[in-house]
Coordinates of C-alpha atoms and ligand atoms in Angstrom, one line a residue:
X1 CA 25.5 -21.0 3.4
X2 CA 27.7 -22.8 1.4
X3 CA 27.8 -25.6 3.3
X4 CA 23.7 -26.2 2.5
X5 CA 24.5 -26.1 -0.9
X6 CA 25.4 -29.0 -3.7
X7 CA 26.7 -28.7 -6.9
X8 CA 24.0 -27.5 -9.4
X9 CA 21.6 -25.9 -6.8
X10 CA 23.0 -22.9 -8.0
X11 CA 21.9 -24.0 -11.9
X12 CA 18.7 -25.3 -10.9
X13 CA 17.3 -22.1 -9.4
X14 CA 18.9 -19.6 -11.9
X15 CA 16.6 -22.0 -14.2
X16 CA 13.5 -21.8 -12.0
X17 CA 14.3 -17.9 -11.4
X18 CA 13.8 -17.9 -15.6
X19 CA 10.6 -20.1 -15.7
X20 CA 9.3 -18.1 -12.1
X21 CA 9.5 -14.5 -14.3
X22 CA 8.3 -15.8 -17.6
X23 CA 5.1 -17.3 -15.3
X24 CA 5.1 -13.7 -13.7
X25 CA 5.1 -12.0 -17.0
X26 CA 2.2 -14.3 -18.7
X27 CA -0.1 -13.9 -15.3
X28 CA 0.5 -10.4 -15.3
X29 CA -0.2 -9.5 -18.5
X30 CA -3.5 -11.5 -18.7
X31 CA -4.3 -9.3 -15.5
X32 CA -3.4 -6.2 -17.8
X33 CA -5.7 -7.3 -20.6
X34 CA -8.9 -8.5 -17.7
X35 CA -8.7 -6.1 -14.7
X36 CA -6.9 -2.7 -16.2
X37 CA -8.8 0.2 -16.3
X38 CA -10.8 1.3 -19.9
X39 CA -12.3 4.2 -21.5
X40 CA -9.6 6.8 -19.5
X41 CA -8.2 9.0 -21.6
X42 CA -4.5 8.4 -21.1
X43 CA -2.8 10.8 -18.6
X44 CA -1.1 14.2 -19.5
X45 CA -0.2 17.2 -17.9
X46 CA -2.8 20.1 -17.2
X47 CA -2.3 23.7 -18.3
X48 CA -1.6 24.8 -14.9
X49 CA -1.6 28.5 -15.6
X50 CA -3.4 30.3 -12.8
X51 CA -4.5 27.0 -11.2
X52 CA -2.0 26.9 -8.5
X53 CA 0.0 29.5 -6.5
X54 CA 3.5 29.7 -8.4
X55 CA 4.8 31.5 -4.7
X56 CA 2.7 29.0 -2.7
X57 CA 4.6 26.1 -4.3
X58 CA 7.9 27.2 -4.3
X59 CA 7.6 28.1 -0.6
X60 CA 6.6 24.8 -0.1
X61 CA 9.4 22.9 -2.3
X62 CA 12.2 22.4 0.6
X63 CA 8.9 20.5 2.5
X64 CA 8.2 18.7 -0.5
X65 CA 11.9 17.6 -1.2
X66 CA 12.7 16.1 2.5
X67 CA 9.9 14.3 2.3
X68 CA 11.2 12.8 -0.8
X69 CA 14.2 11.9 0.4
X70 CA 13.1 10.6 3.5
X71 CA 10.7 7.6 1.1
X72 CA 14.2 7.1 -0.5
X73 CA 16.1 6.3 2.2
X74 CA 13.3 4.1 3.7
X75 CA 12.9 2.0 0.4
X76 CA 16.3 -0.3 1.4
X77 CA 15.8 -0.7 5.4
X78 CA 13.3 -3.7 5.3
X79 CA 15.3 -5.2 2.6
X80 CA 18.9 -4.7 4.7
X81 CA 17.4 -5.7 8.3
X82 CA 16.2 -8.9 6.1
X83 CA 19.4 -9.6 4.3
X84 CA 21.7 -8.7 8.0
X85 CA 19.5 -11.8 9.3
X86 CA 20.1 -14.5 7.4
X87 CA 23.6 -13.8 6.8
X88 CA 23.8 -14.2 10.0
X89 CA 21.9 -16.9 10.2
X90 CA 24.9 -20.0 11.3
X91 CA 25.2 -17.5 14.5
X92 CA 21.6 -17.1 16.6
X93 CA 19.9 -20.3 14.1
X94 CA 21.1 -22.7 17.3
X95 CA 20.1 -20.6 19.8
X96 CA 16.5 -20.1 18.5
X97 CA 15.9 -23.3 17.9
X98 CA 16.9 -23.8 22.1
X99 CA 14.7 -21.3 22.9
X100 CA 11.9 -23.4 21.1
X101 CA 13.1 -26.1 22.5
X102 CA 14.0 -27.8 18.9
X103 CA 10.5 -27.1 17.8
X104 CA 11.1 -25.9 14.4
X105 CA 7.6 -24.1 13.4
X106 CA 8.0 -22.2 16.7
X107 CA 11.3 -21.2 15.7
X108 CA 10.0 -20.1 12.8
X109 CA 7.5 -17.6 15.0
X110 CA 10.3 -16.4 16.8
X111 CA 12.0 -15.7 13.8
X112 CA 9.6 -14.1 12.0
X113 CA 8.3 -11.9 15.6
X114 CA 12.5 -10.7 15.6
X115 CA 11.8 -9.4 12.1
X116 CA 9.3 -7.6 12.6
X117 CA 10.9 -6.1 15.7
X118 CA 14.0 -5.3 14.2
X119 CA 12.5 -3.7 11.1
X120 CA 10.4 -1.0 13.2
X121 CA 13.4 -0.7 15.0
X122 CA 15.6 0.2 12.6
X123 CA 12.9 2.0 10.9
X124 CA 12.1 4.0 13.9
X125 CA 14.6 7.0 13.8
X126 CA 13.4 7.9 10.2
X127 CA 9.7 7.0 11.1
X128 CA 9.7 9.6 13.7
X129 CA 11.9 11.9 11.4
X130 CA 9.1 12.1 9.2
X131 CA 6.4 12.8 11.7
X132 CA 8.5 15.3 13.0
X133 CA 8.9 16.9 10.3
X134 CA 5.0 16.5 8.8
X135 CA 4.3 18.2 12.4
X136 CA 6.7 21.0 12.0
X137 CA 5.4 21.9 8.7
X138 CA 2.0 22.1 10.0
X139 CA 0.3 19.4 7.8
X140 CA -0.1 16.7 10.3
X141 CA -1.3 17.1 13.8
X142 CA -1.3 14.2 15.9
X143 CA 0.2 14.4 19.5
X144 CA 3.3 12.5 20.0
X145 CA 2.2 9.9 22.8
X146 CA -0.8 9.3 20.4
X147 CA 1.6 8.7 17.6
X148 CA 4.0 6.4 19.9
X149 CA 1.0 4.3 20.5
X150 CA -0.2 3.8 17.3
X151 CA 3.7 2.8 16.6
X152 CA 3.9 0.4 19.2
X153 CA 0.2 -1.1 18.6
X154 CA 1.3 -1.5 14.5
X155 CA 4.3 -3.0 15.8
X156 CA 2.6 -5.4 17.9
X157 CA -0.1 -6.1 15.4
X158 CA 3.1 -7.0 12.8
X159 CA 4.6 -9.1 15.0
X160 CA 1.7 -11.2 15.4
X161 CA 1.3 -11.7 11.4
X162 CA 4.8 -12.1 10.8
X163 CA 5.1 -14.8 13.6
X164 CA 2.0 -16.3 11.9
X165 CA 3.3 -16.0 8.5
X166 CA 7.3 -17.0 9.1
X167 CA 6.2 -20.2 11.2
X168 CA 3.9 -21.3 8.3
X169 CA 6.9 -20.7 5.7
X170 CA 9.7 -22.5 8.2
X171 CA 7.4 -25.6 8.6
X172 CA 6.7 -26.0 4.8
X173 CA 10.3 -25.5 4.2
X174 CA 11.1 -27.9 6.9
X175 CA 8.3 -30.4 6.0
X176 CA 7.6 -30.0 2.0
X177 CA 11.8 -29.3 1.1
X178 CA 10.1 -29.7 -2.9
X179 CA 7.0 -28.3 -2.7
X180 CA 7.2 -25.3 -0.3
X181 CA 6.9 -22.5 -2.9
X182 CA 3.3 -23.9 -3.3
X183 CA 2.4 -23.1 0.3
X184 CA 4.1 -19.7 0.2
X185 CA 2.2 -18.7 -2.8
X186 CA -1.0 -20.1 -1.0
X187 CA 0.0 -18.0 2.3
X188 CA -0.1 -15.0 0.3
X189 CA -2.8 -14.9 -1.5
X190 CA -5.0 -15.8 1.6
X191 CA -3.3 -13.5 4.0
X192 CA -3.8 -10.8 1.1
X193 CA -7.8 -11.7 0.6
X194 CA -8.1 -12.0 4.4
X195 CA -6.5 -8.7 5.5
X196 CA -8.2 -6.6 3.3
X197 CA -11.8 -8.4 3.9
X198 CA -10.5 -8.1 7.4
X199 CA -9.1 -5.0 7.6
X200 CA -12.3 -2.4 8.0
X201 CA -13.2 -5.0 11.3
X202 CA -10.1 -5.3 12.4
X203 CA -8.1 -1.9 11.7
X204 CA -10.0 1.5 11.2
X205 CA -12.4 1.0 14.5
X206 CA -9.6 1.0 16.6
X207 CA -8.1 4.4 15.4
X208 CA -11.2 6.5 14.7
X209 CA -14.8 7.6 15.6
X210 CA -17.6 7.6 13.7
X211 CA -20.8 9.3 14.5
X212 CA -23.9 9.8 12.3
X213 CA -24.1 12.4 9.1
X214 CA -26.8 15.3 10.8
X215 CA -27.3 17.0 7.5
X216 CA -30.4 15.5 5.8
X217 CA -29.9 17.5 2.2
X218 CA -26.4 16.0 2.0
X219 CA -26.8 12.8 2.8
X220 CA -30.1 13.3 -0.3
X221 CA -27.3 14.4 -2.1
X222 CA -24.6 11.6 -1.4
X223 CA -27.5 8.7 -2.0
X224 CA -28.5 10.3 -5.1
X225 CA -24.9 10.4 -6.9
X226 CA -24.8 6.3 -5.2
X227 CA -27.8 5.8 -6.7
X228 CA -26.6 6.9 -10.3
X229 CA -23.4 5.2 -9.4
X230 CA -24.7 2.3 -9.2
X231 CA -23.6 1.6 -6.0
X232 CA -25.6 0.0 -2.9
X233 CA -25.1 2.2 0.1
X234 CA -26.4 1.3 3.6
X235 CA -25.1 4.0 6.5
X236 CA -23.3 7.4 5.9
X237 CA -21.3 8.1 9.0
X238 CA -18.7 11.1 9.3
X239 CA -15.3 9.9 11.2
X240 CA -12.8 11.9 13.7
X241 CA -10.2 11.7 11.5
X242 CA -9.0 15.4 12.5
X243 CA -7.9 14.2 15.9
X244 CA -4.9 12.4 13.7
X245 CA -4.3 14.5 9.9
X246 CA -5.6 17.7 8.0
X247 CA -6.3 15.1 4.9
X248 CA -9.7 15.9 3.6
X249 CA -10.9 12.8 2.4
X250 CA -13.9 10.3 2.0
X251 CA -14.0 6.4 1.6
X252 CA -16.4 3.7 1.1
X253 CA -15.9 0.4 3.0
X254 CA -17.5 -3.0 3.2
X255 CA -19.4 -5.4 0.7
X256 CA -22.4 -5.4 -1.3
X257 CA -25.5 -4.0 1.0
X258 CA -23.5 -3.5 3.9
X259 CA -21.1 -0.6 2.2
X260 CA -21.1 3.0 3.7
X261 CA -19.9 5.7 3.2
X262 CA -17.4 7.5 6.0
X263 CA -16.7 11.1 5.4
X264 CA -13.6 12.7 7.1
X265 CA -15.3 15.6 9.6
X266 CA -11.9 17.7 8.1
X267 CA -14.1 17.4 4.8
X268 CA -17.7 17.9 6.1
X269 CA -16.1 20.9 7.8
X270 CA -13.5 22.0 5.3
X271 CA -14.5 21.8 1.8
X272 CA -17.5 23.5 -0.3
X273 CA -20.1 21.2 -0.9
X274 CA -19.4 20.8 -4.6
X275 CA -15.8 19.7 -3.6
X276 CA -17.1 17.0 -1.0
X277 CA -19.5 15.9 -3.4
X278 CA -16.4 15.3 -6.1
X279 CA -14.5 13.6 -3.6
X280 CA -17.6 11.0 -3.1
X281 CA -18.3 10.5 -6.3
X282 CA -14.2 9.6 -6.5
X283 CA -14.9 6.9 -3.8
X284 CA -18.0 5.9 -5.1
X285 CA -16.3 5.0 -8.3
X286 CA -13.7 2.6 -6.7
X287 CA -16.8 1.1 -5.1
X288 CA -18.2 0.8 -8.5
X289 CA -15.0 -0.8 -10.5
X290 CA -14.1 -3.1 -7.4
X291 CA -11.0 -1.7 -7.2
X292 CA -10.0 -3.3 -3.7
X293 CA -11.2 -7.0 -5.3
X294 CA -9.3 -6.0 -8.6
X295 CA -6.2 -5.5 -6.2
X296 CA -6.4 -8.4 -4.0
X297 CA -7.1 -10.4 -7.6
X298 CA -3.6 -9.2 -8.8
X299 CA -1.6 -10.2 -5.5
X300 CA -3.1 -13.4 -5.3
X301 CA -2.9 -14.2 -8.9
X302 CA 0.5 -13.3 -8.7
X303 CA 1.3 -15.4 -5.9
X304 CA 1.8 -18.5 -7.3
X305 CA 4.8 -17.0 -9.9
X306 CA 6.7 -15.1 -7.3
X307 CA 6.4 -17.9 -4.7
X308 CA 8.8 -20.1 -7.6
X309 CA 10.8 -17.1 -8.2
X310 CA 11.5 -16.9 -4.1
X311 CA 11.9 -21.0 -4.0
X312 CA 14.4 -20.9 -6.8
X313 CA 16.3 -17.9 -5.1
X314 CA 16.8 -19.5 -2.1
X315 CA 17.1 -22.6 -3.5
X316 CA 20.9 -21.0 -5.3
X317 CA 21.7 -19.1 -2.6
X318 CA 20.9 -21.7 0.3
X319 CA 20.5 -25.2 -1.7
X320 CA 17.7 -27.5 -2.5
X321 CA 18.6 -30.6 -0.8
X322 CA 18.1 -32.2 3.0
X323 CA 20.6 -31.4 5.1
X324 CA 21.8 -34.8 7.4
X325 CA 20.6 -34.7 11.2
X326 CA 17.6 -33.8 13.0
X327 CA 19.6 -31.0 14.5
X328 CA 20.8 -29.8 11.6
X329 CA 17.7 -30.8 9.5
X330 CA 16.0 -27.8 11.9
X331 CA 18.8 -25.5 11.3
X332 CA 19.3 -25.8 7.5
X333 CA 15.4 -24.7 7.3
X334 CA 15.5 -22.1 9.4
X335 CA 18.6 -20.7 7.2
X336 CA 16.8 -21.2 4.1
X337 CA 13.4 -19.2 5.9
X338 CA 15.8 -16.5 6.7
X339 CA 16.4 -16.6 2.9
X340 CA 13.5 -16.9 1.6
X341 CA 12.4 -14.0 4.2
X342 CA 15.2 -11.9 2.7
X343 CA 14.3 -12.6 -1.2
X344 CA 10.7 -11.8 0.0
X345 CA 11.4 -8.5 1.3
X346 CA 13.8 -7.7 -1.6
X347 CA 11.0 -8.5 -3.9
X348 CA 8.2 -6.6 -2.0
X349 CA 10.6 -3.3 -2.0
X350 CA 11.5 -3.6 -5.5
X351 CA 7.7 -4.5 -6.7
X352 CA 6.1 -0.9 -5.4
X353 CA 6.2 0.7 -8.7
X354 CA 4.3 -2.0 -10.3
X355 CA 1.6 -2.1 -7.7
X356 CA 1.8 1.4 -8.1
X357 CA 1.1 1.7 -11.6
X358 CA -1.5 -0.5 -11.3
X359 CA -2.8 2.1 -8.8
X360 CA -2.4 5.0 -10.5
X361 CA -4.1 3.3 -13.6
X362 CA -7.2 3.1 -10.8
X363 CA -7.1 6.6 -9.4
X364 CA -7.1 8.2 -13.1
X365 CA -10.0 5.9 -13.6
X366 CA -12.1 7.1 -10.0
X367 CA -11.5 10.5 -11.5
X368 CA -13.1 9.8 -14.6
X369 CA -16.0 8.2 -13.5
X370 CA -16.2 10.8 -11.0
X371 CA -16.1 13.7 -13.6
X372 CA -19.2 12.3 -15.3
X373 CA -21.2 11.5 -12.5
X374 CA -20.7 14.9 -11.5
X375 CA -20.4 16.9 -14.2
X376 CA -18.5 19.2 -12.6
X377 CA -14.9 19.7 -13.4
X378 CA -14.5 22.9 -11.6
X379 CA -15.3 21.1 -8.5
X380 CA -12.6 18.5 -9.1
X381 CA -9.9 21.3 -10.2
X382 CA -10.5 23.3 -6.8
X383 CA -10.3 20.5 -4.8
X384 CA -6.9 19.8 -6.0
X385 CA -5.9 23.0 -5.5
X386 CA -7.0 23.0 -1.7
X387 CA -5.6 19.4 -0.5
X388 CA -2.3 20.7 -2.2
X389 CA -2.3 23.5 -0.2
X390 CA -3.1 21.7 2.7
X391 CA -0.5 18.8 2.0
X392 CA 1.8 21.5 0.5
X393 CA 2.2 18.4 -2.0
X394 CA 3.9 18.4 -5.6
X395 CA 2.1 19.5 -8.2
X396 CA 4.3 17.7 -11.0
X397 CA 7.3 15.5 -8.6
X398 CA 10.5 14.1 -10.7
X399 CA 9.2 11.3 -12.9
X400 CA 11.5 8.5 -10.9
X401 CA 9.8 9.6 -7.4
X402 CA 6.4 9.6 -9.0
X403 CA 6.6 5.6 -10.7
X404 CA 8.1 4.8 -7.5
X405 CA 6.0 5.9 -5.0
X406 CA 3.0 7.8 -7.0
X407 CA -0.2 5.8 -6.0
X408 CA -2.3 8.4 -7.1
X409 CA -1.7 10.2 -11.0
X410 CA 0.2 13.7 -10.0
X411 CA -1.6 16.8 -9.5
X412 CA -0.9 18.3 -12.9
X413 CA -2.4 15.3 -14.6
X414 CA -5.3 15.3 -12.3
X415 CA -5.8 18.7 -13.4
X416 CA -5.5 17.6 -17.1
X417 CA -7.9 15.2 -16.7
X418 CA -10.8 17.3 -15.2
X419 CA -9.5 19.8 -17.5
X420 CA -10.2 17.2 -20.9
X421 CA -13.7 16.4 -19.6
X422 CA -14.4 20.1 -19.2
X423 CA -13.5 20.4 -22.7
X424 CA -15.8 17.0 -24.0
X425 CA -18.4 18.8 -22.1
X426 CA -18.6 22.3 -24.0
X427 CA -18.3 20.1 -26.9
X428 CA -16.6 21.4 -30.3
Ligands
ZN1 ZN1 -8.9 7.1 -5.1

């Protein structure tokens, strides 16, 4: 890539790289002051004795541990796949571009559909690794065909986006050389508003069943905590999720008056009422706080920063300048999307903690509101205690796998919590 570069490109976007973080750093601490989460009492472990089953848990720690290394290994593949192609780039960029018959934008789609591709390839073996073993273990239960064809349709469905996104990112880099970045960070933020407005449409219908709640008192029961809740709910449906996982779980989906409320049948059928009641008012608490919008708020405001901080990357890896001949013109972009692609991916690995802190800082708050609305702390404590056994989760994992991948506050804390308001309750 040398060859795209001049002298001082490699300067200029060290210098952009600087500006890009301090950007990222002001946004995201404005974000910390608006959308965090208040009035949580911050997290700490629960007194676990004679919560959990000390034999139960370690029985399940060697499940518990290949699980964790299997996320580990995964966190580099996208990252690698991204990096092998465009350092590769000076070797297939000519052929693509034939194949699109010099078009660059379709290039770009081609590009961006072979990245895809090549990511659930490689990803694949240790995809199916995991299943296997989530199967073996007796937590998940989904036949295998069923499985291979939700791979294949997620892989289809990604290839689609990424086509969509990649060409968009080839033809700003091919047609606004300066101003790209400004179109990435626009691509972003819409594709993250528009696939999570889109997502209940587009996503869950395809993969589940729902069929109408035929239990009068608890549907009395589930209005009545929305009601107190404050949130608007139209249509409470249960869902078939046990055809696929032994997850008990509960979520609310859509906007304003249109929101309902879909129960997983494993929860209707599996769980006391007081649990299932808990693990509404949970849900019903996101709905409250806007925690999807609060999310999509962060991405998007974020956009803008990290879109300069990928535009200055490639920019000192791959060069800033026009490259001379149409021919080459085409193929210097599609190098520098290749780039970009693999800063992106970098990024996106590297960035999971943060969202995930950012998440966590949301569940803890779900679980507050949810203790007060119901009162009942008991209810919350038991619940953990039965999806752990049914997971055969951690209770308290190593503090590097938990701000890496912990969406949700661990077990022990969730315990604590429930635990704290049970003591505000009884007073002093
Ligand atoms: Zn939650």
């Amino acid at each position: 890539m040398d060859h795209l570069r001049s002298p001082g490109d490699r300067n200029r976007g060290l210098a952009l790289i600087g500006v890009a973080v301090v950007l990222a750093i002001a946004v995201g601490a404005l974000l910390r002051w608006q959308l965090w989460s208040s009035g949580v009492p911050s997290l700490a472990d629960g007194d676990l004795e004679g919560v959990f089953d000390p034999q139960q848990l370690a029985a399940d720690d060697r499940y518990r541990r290949g699980l964790q290394i299997m996320a580990w290994v995964g966190v580099p593949l996208a990252p690698l796949v991204a990096i092998g192609i465009a350092a590769t780039s000076p070797r297939w960029r000519a052929r693509v571009l034939g194949w699109a018959r010099g078009r660059v934008v379709l290039a770009g789609g081609l590009l961006g559909a072979g990245l895809a591709l090549l990511t659930a390839l490689v990803s694949l073996p240790l995809n199916a690794g995991r299943y296997a073993w989530i199967r073996d273990h007796g937590v998940g239960r989904q036949p295998v065909d069923s499985w291979l064809l939700d791979r294949l349709e997620g892989t289809v469905i990604q290839m689609v986006i990424f086509a969509a996104a990649v060409a968009v990112i080839v033809g700003s880099i091919h047609y606004l050389p300066r101003g790209w970045w400004v179109a990435l960070g626009a691509l972003v933020a819409v594709l993250a508003v528009g696939l999570t407005l889109l997502s209940p449409v587009v996503f869950s219908p395809r993969f589940e069943e729902t069929t109408p709640l035929n239990d009068a008192a608890l549907e009395a029961d589930i209005r009545e905590l929305a009601d107190r809740a404050g949130v608007e709910v139209d249509d409470i449906v249960v869902s078939d999720a046990s055809r696929r996982t032994r997850a008990l779980n509960a979520r609310v989906e859509g906007l304003g008056a249109t929101q309902r409320v879909v129960l997983f049948d494993t929860l209707v059928e599996g769980a006391p009422r007081e649990e299932l009641r808990w693990v509404v008012a949970h849900e019903l608490a996101h709905a409250k706080e806007t925690h999807v919008v609060k999310g999509v708020a962060w991405v998007a405001a974020l956009a803008i920063p990290l879109a300069l901080l990928v535009f200055g990357a490639t920019g000192a890896i791959a060069g800033f300048g026009r490259a001379d001949g149409e021919g080459t013109r085409a193929e210097a972009s599609l190098t520098r999307a290749a780039v970009a692609l693999a800063v992106i991916t970098t990024l996106t690995a590297i960035s999971a903690p943060l969202s995930n802190t950012v998440s966590r800082a949301y569940e803890a708050e779900a679980d507050w509101i949810a203790l007060k609305l119901t009162a009942d702390p008991k209810a919350a404590i038991d619940f953990r205690v039965r999806t752990r056994e049914r997971r055969r989760g951690s209770v308290d994992p190593p503090a590097l796998t938990q701000f890496w991948f912990g969406s949700h506050p661990t077990s022990s804390q969730r315990v604590g919590l429930a635990q704290r308001f049970d003591r505000e309750l009884r007073g002093p």
